[in-house]
Amino acid sequence: MTQPRFGAEVDASGVICPMRTDVATAKQLALCFALSVAIAGTFTTSVIAEDTRANDNAKRGAKSATTDWPRFRGPNGTGISHATTVPVRWNAEDYNWTTELPGHGHGSPVIVGERLYVVCGQKRTAERIVVCVDVDSGRVLWKRSFSSKKHRLHGSNSYGSSTPAADADGVVVTWADPQKLTLLALDRTGKTVWERDFGPHTAINGAGTSPIIVDDLVVLTNVQMDPNFMIRIGVLPKTYPDKTVNDSFLMAVDRKSGKTVWQVKRKTYLAGYATPCVRTLKDGRRELVFLDSYFGLTGVDIRTGTVNWQTSRLLPSRTVASPVMAGDLIFGSHGRGVSGDVIYAVQAGDKDTRPRIKYEIKKAAPLTPTPIVKDQLAYLWSDSGIVSCIVAATGVIVWRERVGGSYYGSPVWVDGSLYCVDRRGTVAVVAAGEKYELLARVPLGEPSFATPAVAGGVMYFRTETRLLSLGGKTKNR
């Protein structure tokens, strides 16, 4: 862990930039950990309050908030479920059902009520397929296919990599090809409600960001790649045919009509893959927290699109993991290849207060998996299978262990255990708490890059071509 002596450098615009910081000594770490015990009660109260408010939609009832999983990583992207009926160890006979999907993909499932939604793609044609499944039986209720232009993808990407967002009225999905970025709303029966085309989309590895539904808005990040920058750093050849720099922006559209409510212009630099979350302010107002490579972290007013605060060049390389809150701190990471460079804990700003870096962690920082924050602890699951448990308020390391495996999916917390699926499709189950314990490894039978979903006491896994349902009965340890 590294902590800044003077917070961070402030640029001419009044926002923070990362600066070189000192490494704390072992004695300082021990002292910090002791002090963390004293602040744990206060910090836990803050995190529990955030967990209780971890609901993208203020209009949703208490029952749906605890049983649905309406977006990537569940309510407000926390990755936390209060289910008590998901087993820690299981075998192939324990699944409620297994369903073959009509295509290939890596996006995670979402669940609202008795319906599960997931997106698939066809490798040969780039066709996109939206699938609705009955959660009790695994039966496909309906599927809709949409044409798309075949284009270059990273070897680990697919034509079904985005996670839908759902509510009681249906589902919203997104995908992109070089010709257009599509945002599409379907009702519960699969009928198109509205469809938007936001113009050309450029990303050398393909698209992968996901929408969220917040009250009566659908929110999406559209942050694209600048081909000229990629040529300058040698990633693309000078002969690359299309050097057009498309517009990048954050956006909110009306949930019912699809009409644009607001857009916030972003710098076209490196394609972004993070999904935003909602932050509740001390006065009860809420803002969206976005993450991208050019600015870093940004707080945006939900209703107006006004930028309340933002960092500057905080995360200048690839950004894949989504922002996660720990009280008033927000975690954001960046990196290159398949490893993270650093993860920052940033004290969020507001219209009158500048954000500042509270601490940073470089060792085993995650690039793709999004962290978990529960009670006073945060769990950082690196792409290479090293898991770090830290005191979220201070960054003090509680334990760091190599679980093994290589990961694109993110962990979820269920009843005191962390579940994360490696790229080969093996679920690692680790005890969440101050003592490390590997509880189980369970193979799913084929590769998986998706994050599990948990709804109604049941965990749902998505592999490349299948869905699997587990739990919902008395837990068997």
Coordinates of C-alpha atoms in Angstrom, one line a residue:
M1 CA 0.0 0.0 0.0
T2 CA 1.1 3.5 -0.7
Q3 CA -0.3 6.6 0.9
P4 CA 0.2 10.2 -0.3
R5 CA 1.9 12.5 2.2
F6 CA 0.0 15.5 1.0
G7 CA -3.0 14.0 -0.6
A8 CA -2.2 14.5 -4.3
E9 CA -1.2 17.1 -6.8
V10 CA -3.8 19.6 -7.9
D11 CA -3.8 20.7 -11.5
A12 CA -4.8 24.1 -12.9
S13 CA -8.4 23.0 -13.2
G14 CA -8.5 22.3 -9.5
V15 CA -8.8 18.5 -9.8
I16 CA -6.5 15.8 -8.6
C17 CA -3.7 14.1 -10.5
P18 CA -1.8 11.1 -9.1
M19 CA 1.6 11.9 -7.7
R20 CA 4.6 9.8 -6.5
T21 CA 4.0 8.6 -3.0
D22 CA 6.0 7.0 -0.2
V23 CA 5.7 3.3 0.8
A24 CA 4.6 2.9 4.4
T25 CA 6.9 0.8 6.6
A26 CA 5.8 -2.4 8.3
K27 CA 5.7 -0.6 11.6
Q28 CA 3.4 2.1 10.1
L29 CA 1.2 -0.6 8.7
A30 CA 0.9 -2.3 12.0
L31 CA 0.0 1.0 13.6
C32 CA -2.5 1.7 10.9
F33 CA -4.1 -1.7 11.4
A34 CA -4.4 -1.0 15.1
L35 CA -6.0 2.4 14.5
S36 CA -8.3 0.8 11.9
V37 CA -10.0 -1.2 14.8
A38 CA -10.9 2.1 16.4
I39 CA -12.4 3.6 13.3
A40 CA -14.1 0.4 12.2
G41 CA -17.3 1.1 14.0
T42 CA -17.7 4.5 12.3
F43 CA -16.7 3.2 8.9
T44 CA -18.9 0.1 9.1
T45 CA -21.9 2.3 9.9
S46 CA -21.1 4.3 6.7
V47 CA -20.7 1.2 4.6
I48 CA -23.8 -0.4 5.9
A49 CA -25.7 2.8 5.1
E50 CA -24.3 2.6 1.6
D51 CA -25.3 -1.1 1.3
T52 CA -28.8 -0.3 2.5
R53 CA -29.1 2.4 -0.2
A54 CA -27.4 0.3 -2.8
N55 CA -30.5 0.5 -5.0
D56 CA -30.3 2.1 -8.5
N57 CA -34.0 2.8 -8.5
A58 CA -35.4 4.7 -5.5
K59 CA -38.9 3.7 -6.6
R60 CA -38.3 0.0 -6.2
G61 CA -39.8 -1.7 -3.2
A62 CA -37.9 -3.4 -0.4
K63 CA -38.8 -6.9 -1.6
S64 CA -37.5 -6.3 -5.1
A65 CA -34.3 -4.7 -3.8
T66 CA -33.4 -7.8 -1.9
T67 CA -34.5 -10.5 -4.4
D68 CA -33.6 -9.0 -7.9
W69 CA -30.3 -8.6 -9.6
P70 CA -31.1 -5.9 -12.2
R71 CA -27.7 -4.9 -13.6
F72 CA -24.1 -5.9 -13.8
R73 CA -23.0 -7.1 -10.3
G74 CA -26.5 -6.6 -8.8
P75 CA -28.0 -3.7 -6.9
N76 CA -25.9 -0.6 -7.6
G77 CA -23.0 -2.8 -8.8
T78 CA -22.0 -3.8 -5.2
G79 CA -21.8 -7.5 -6.0
I80 CA -23.4 -8.2 -2.6
S81 CA -26.3 -10.7 -2.0
H82 CA -28.0 -11.4 1.3
A83 CA -29.1 -14.9 0.1
T84 CA -28.5 -17.7 2.6
T85 CA -29.4 -20.7 0.4
V86 CA -26.4 -20.8 -2.0
P87 CA -24.1 -23.8 -1.2
V88 CA -20.4 -23.4 -0.8
R89 CA -19.6 -26.8 -2.2
W90 CA -21.6 -28.7 -4.8
N91 CA -21.4 -31.1 -7.7
A92 CA -23.1 -31.5 -11.1
E93 CA -26.2 -33.1 -9.5
D94 CA -26.9 -30.1 -7.4
Y95 CA -27.9 -27.7 -10.2
N96 CA -31.6 -26.8 -10.4
W97 CA -31.3 -26.7 -14.2
T98 CA -28.8 -26.2 -17.0
T99 CA -30.0 -24.4 -20.2
E100 CA -28.2 -24.3 -23.5
L101 CA -28.0 -20.8 -25.0
P102 CA -28.6 -20.0 -28.7
G103 CA -25.2 -18.3 -29.0
H104 CA -21.8 -17.5 -27.5
G105 CA -21.0 -14.8 -25.0
H106 CA -19.5 -13.4 -21.9
G107 CA -22.1 -10.9 -20.5
S108 CA -23.6 -11.6 -17.1
P109 CA -27.2 -12.5 -16.6
V110 CA -29.7 -10.2 -14.8
I111 CA -32.9 -11.1 -13.0
V112 CA -36.1 -9.3 -12.2
G113 CA -39.0 -11.2 -10.8
E114 CA -39.3 -14.6 -12.6
R115 CA -37.4 -13.5 -15.6
L116 CA -33.7 -13.8 -16.4
Y117 CA -32.2 -11.9 -19.3
V118 CA -28.9 -12.4 -21.1
V119 CA -27.2 -11.4 -24.4
C120 CA -25.6 -13.9 -26.8
G121 CA -23.9 -13.5 -30.2
Q122 CA -23.1 -15.6 -33.2
K123 CA -19.4 -15.7 -34.0
R124 CA -19.8 -16.2 -37.8
T125 CA -22.4 -13.5 -38.4
A126 CA -22.1 -11.1 -35.5
E127 CA -25.9 -11.6 -34.9
R128 CA -26.9 -10.4 -31.4
I129 CA -29.5 -12.5 -29.5
V130 CA -31.5 -11.3 -26.4
V131 CA -32.7 -14.3 -24.4
C132 CA -35.4 -14.4 -21.7
V133 CA -35.4 -17.4 -19.4
D134 CA -37.9 -18.6 -16.7
V135 CA -35.9 -18.7 -13.5
D136 CA -37.8 -21.6 -12.0
S137 CA -37.5 -24.0 -14.9
G138 CA -34.7 -22.7 -17.1
R139 CA -37.1 -22.7 -20.0
V140 CA -36.4 -20.1 -22.7
L141 CA -39.5 -17.9 -22.8
W142 CA -38.5 -15.9 -25.8
K143 CA -35.5 -14.8 -27.8
R144 CA -34.9 -11.9 -30.2
S145 CA -32.2 -11.7 -32.9
F146 CA -30.7 -8.6 -34.4
S147 CA -28.3 -8.1 -37.2
S148 CA -24.9 -6.5 -36.6
K149 CA -21.8 -5.9 -38.6
K150 CA -19.0 -8.4 -38.2
H151 CA -15.8 -6.7 -37.1
R152 CA -12.5 -7.2 -35.3
L153 CA -12.7 -8.3 -31.7
H154 CA -10.1 -9.1 -29.1
G155 CA -9.7 -12.9 -28.8
S156 CA -11.3 -12.8 -25.4
N157 CA -14.2 -10.6 -26.4
S158 CA -17.5 -11.7 -28.1
Y159 CA -20.6 -10.4 -29.7
G160 CA -22.4 -11.0 -26.4
S161 CA -20.2 -9.3 -23.9
S162 CA -22.5 -6.6 -22.4
T163 CA -24.7 -7.2 -19.4
P164 CA -28.4 -6.0 -19.8
A165 CA -30.3 -3.8 -17.3
A166 CA -33.8 -4.9 -16.3
D167 CA -36.8 -3.7 -14.4
A168 CA -40.5 -4.6 -14.0
D169 CA -41.2 -3.2 -17.5
G170 CA -38.6 -5.3 -19.4
V171 CA -34.9 -5.1 -20.4
V172 CA -32.5 -2.7 -21.9
V173 CA -29.5 -3.9 -23.9
T174 CA -26.6 -2.4 -25.8
W175 CA -23.9 -3.5 -28.3
A176 CA -21.7 -1.8 -30.9
D177 CA -20.0 -2.3 -34.2
P178 CA -18.0 0.1 -36.2
Q179 CA -21.1 1.6 -37.8
K180 CA -23.3 2.2 -34.8
L181 CA -23.7 2.0 -31.0
T182 CA -27.1 0.5 -30.3
L183 CA -29.2 1.0 -27.2
L184 CA -32.5 -1.0 -27.3
A185 CA -35.4 -1.5 -24.9
L186 CA -37.6 -4.6 -25.0
D187 CA -40.7 -5.2 -23.0
R188 CA -41.3 -8.4 -20.9
T189 CA -42.6 -10.3 -23.9
G190 CA -39.6 -9.3 -26.1
K191 CA -41.4 -6.6 -28.1
T192 CA -39.3 -3.6 -29.1
V193 CA -40.3 -0.5 -27.2
W194 CA -37.6 1.8 -28.6
E195 CA -34.2 1.7 -30.3
R196 CA -31.5 4.3 -30.5
D197 CA -28.5 4.6 -32.8
F198 CA -25.7 6.7 -31.3
G199 CA -23.4 6.7 -34.3
P200 CA -20.1 4.9 -35.2
H201 CA -18.1 3.2 -32.5
T202 CA -14.4 2.7 -32.5
A203 CA -12.7 0.2 -30.1
I204 CA -9.9 -2.0 -31.3
N205 CA -10.9 -4.8 -28.8
G206 CA -14.7 -4.4 -29.4
A207 CA -17.3 -3.0 -27.0
G208 CA -18.3 -4.3 -23.6
T209 CA -19.8 -1.6 -21.4
S210 CA -23.2 -2.1 -19.9
P211 CA -26.3 0.1 -19.2
I212 CA -28.0 0.7 -15.9
I213 CA -31.5 1.8 -15.1
V214 CA -31.9 4.6 -12.5
D215 CA -35.4 5.6 -11.7
D216 CA -36.9 6.8 -15.1
L217 CA -33.5 7.0 -16.9
V218 CA -31.3 4.6 -18.7
V219 CA -27.6 5.5 -18.3
L220 CA -24.7 4.4 -20.6
T221 CA -21.0 5.2 -21.0
N222 CA -19.9 5.7 -24.6
V223 CA -16.1 6.3 -24.4
Q224 CA -14.2 5.3 -27.5
M225 CA -10.7 4.9 -28.8
D226 CA -8.7 7.6 -30.7
P227 CA -7.1 5.7 -33.6
N228 CA -4.4 8.4 -34.0
F229 CA -3.3 8.0 -30.4
M230 CA -3.1 4.2 -30.8
I231 CA -1.0 4.8 -33.9
R232 CA 1.4 7.1 -32.0
I233 CA 2.0 4.6 -29.3
G234 CA 2.5 1.8 -31.8
V235 CA -0.6 -0.3 -31.0
L236 CA -2.0 0.3 -34.5
P237 CA 0.0 0.5 -37.7
K238 CA 0.5 3.8 -39.5
T239 CA -1.5 2.3 -42.4
Y240 CA -4.6 1.8 -40.2
P241 CA -7.4 2.7 -42.6
D242 CA -9.9 4.7 -40.5
K243 CA -8.4 7.5 -38.4
T244 CA -11.7 9.1 -37.6
V245 CA -12.1 10.3 -34.1
N246 CA -15.7 9.7 -33.0
D247 CA -17.4 11.6 -30.2
S248 CA -17.3 10.1 -26.7
F249 CA -19.9 11.0 -24.1
L250 CA -21.8 9.9 -21.0
M251 CA -25.6 9.8 -21.5
A252 CA -29.0 9.4 -20.0
V253 CA -32.1 8.6 -22.0
D254 CA -35.8 8.4 -20.9
R255 CA -36.6 4.9 -19.8
K256 CA -40.0 4.9 -21.5
S257 CA -39.3 6.7 -24.8
G258 CA -35.5 6.5 -25.3
K259 CA -35.3 10.2 -25.8
T260 CA -32.0 11.8 -24.8
V261 CA -32.2 13.6 -21.4
W262 CA -28.6 14.7 -21.2
Q263 CA -25.1 14.0 -22.5
V264 CA -21.7 14.8 -21.0
K265 CA -18.9 15.1 -23.5
R266 CA -15.8 13.0 -22.8
K267 CA -12.4 13.0 -24.4
T268 CA -11.9 10.3 -27.0
Y269 CA -8.7 8.6 -25.9
L270 CA -9.0 4.9 -24.9
A271 CA -12.1 2.8 -25.1
G272 CA -13.8 2.4 -21.7
Y273 CA -15.5 -0.7 -20.3
A274 CA -16.6 0.4 -16.7
T275 CA -20.3 0.4 -15.7
P276 CA -21.3 3.4 -13.5
C277 CA -22.9 3.3 -10.0
V278 CA -25.0 5.6 -7.9
R279 CA -23.6 7.6 -4.9
T280 CA -25.9 9.0 -2.3
L281 CA -24.8 12.4 -0.9
K282 CA -25.1 13.5 2.7
D283 CA -28.1 15.7 1.9
G284 CA -29.9 12.8 0.3
R285 CA -29.3 13.8 -3.3
R286 CA -27.7 11.2 -5.6
E287 CA -25.1 11.3 -8.3
L288 CA -23.7 8.9 -10.9
V289 CA -20.1 7.9 -10.6
F290 CA -18.4 7.2 -13.9
L291 CA -14.9 5.9 -14.6
D292 CA -12.8 6.3 -17.8
S293 CA -9.1 6.5 -18.8
Y294 CA -8.8 10.2 -19.6
F295 CA -10.5 11.8 -16.6
G296 CA -10.5 9.0 -14.1
L297 CA -13.5 9.3 -11.7
T298 CA -16.4 11.7 -12.3
G299 CA -19.5 12.5 -10.3
V300 CA -22.5 13.6 -12.4
D301 CA -25.9 14.9 -11.3
I302 CA -28.4 12.3 -12.1
R303 CA -31.2 14.6 -13.2
T304 CA -29.2 17.3 -15.1
G305 CA -26.0 15.7 -16.2
T306 CA -24.0 18.5 -14.5
V307 CA -20.5 17.4 -13.6
N308 CA -20.2 17.9 -9.8
W309 CA -16.5 16.9 -9.6
Q310 CA -13.9 14.9 -11.4
T311 CA -10.3 13.8 -11.3
S312 CA -7.8 14.5 -14.0
R313 CA -5.7 11.8 -15.8
L314 CA -6.0 9.6 -12.7
L315 CA -6.3 6.3 -14.6
P316 CA -4.4 7.0 -17.9
S317 CA -4.2 3.4 -19.2
R318 CA -6.9 0.8 -19.8
T319 CA -10.0 1.0 -17.5
V320 CA -12.2 -2.2 -17.3
A321 CA -13.2 -2.7 -13.7
S322 CA -16.2 -0.6 -12.5
P323 CA -16.1 2.0 -9.7
V324 CA -17.1 0.7 -6.2
M325 CA -17.8 2.8 -3.1
A326 CA -16.6 2.3 0.5
G327 CA -18.4 4.9 2.5
D328 CA -17.1 8.2 1.0
L329 CA -14.2 6.5 -0.8
I330 CA -14.5 5.3 -4.4
F331 CA -12.2 2.6 -5.8
G332 CA -10.9 2.9 -9.4
S333 CA -8.2 1.0 -11.1
H334 CA -6.3 0.9 -14.4
G335 CA -3.6 -1.2 -16.1
R336 CA -2.4 -2.7 -19.3
G337 CA -2.5 -6.1 -20.9
V338 CA -4.2 -8.4 -18.4
S339 CA -2.9 -6.9 -15.1
G340 CA -3.6 -3.8 -13.1
D341 CA -1.1 -1.0 -12.5
V342 CA -2.7 0.5 -9.5
I343 CA -6.0 0.9 -7.7
Y344 CA -6.8 4.2 -6.0
A345 CA -9.1 4.9 -3.1
V346 CA -10.4 8.4 -3.8
Q347 CA -12.2 10.6 -1.3
A348 CA -15.1 11.8 -3.5
G349 CA -15.6 15.5 -4.1
D350 CA -18.6 17.7 -4.6
K351 CA -19.3 21.1 -6.1
D352 CA -17.3 22.8 -3.4
T353 CA -14.8 20.2 -2.5
R354 CA -12.0 18.7 -4.6
P355 CA -11.6 14.9 -4.6
R356 CA -8.3 13.6 -3.3
I357 CA -6.4 10.3 -3.2
K358 CA -6.7 8.7 0.2
Y359 CA -4.3 5.8 -0.7
E360 CA -3.2 3.6 -3.5
I361 CA -2.3 -0.1 -3.9
K362 CA 0.0 -1.3 -6.7
K363 CA 0.7 -4.9 -5.7
A364 CA -1.8 -7.4 -7.2
A365 CA -4.1 -4.5 -8.3
P366 CA -7.1 -5.8 -10.4
L367 CA -7.6 -4.6 -13.9
T368 CA -10.8 -6.5 -14.9
P369 CA -12.4 -7.9 -11.8
T370 CA -14.4 -5.2 -9.8
P371 CA -13.7 -5.2 -6.0
I372 CA -16.1 -6.1 -3.2
V373 CA -16.6 -3.9 -0.2
K374 CA -18.5 -5.4 2.7
D375 CA -18.6 -4.1 6.3
Q376 CA -15.1 -2.5 6.9
L377 CA -13.2 -4.7 4.5
A378 CA -12.5 -4.6 0.8
Y379 CA -11.5 -7.6 -1.4
L380 CA -9.4 -7.0 -4.4
W381 CA -9.4 -10.0 -6.8
S382 CA -6.6 -9.6 -9.3
D383 CA -6.7 -10.9 -12.9
S384 CA -4.0 -13.4 -12.0
G385 CA -5.8 -14.9 -9.1
I386 CA -4.2 -13.0 -6.2
V387 CA -6.8 -11.9 -3.6
S388 CA -6.1 -9.1 -1.2
C389 CA -8.2 -8.3 1.8
I390 CA -7.7 -4.7 3.1
V391 CA -9.2 -2.4 5.6
A392 CA -11.3 -0.3 3.2
A393 CA -10.9 3.0 5.1
T394 CA -7.1 2.9 5.3
G395 CA -5.8 0.4 2.7
V396 CA -4.0 -1.7 5.4
I397 CA -3.5 -5.3 4.2
V398 CA -5.3 -7.9 6.3
W399 CA -4.2 -10.8 4.1
R400 CA -3.1 -11.4 0.6
E401 CA -3.1 -14.9 -0.9
R402 CA -2.8 -16.6 -4.3
V403 CA -6.1 -18.4 -5.1
G404 CA -4.9 -19.4 -8.5
G405 CA -6.5 -19.1 -11.9
S406 CA -6.9 -16.2 -14.4
Y407 CA -10.0 -14.0 -14.2
Y408 CA -12.2 -11.7 -16.3
G409 CA -15.3 -12.2 -14.1
S410 CA -15.8 -10.3 -10.8
P411 CA -16.4 -11.8 -7.4
V412 CA -19.7 -11.7 -5.6
W413 CA -20.3 -11.8 -1.8
V414 CA -22.9 -14.2 -0.6
D415 CA -23.5 -15.1 3.1
G416 CA -19.9 -14.6 4.2
S417 CA -18.2 -16.2 1.1
L418 CA -16.7 -14.8 -2.1
Y419 CA -17.5 -16.6 -5.4
C420 CA -15.5 -15.8 -8.5
V421 CA -15.3 -17.8 -11.8
D422 CA -11.9 -18.1 -13.6
R423 CA -11.6 -18.0 -17.4
R424 CA -11.5 -21.8 -17.6
G425 CA -14.8 -22.0 -15.8
T426 CA -13.8 -23.0 -12.3
V427 CA -15.6 -21.3 -9.4
A428 CA -13.3 -20.4 -6.5
V429 CA -15.1 -19.9 -3.2
V430 CA -13.1 -18.0 -0.5
A431 CA -14.2 -17.1 3.0
A432 CA -14.8 -13.4 3.4
G433 CA -13.3 -12.1 6.6
E434 CA -10.1 -11.4 8.4
K435 CA -8.8 -14.9 8.0
Y436 CA -8.1 -16.4 4.6
E437 CA -9.6 -19.8 3.7
L438 CA -10.2 -21.4 0.3
L439 CA -13.5 -23.2 0.8
A440 CA -14.0 -24.9 -2.6
R441 CA -13.1 -25.1 -6.3
V442 CA -16.0 -26.3 -8.6
P443 CA -15.7 -26.6 -12.4
L444 CA -18.6 -25.5 -14.5
G445 CA -17.6 -27.5 -17.5
E446 CA -16.6 -24.8 -20.0
P447 CA -14.9 -21.4 -20.0
S448 CA -16.6 -18.5 -18.4
F449 CA -15.8 -14.8 -18.3
A450 CA -19.1 -13.7 -16.7
T451 CA -19.9 -12.6 -13.1
P452 CA -22.5 -14.7 -11.2
A453 CA -25.9 -13.3 -10.5
V454 CA -27.9 -14.0 -7.3
A455 CA -31.6 -13.5 -7.0
G456 CA -34.3 -15.1 -4.9
G457 CA -31.8 -17.1 -3.0
V458 CA -30.4 -18.7 -6.2
M459 CA -27.0 -18.2 -7.9
Y460 CA -26.9 -18.2 -11.7
F461 CA -23.7 -18.9 -13.6
R462 CA -23.2 -18.0 -17.3
T463 CA -20.6 -20.0 -19.2
E464 CA -19.8 -19.3 -22.9
T465 CA -22.8 -21.3 -24.1
R466 CA -24.9 -22.2 -21.0
L467 CA -26.8 -21.0 -18.0
L468 CA -26.7 -22.9 -14.7
S469 CA -29.0 -22.4 -11.6
L470 CA -27.8 -23.3 -8.1
G471 CA -29.2 -23.1 -4.7
G472 CA -32.5 -21.8 -3.3
K473 CA -32.9 -24.7 -1.0
T474 CA -31.4 -25.5 2.4
K475 CA -27.7 -24.8 2.1
N476 CA -25.5 -27.9 2.1
R477 CA -21.9 -27.1 3.3

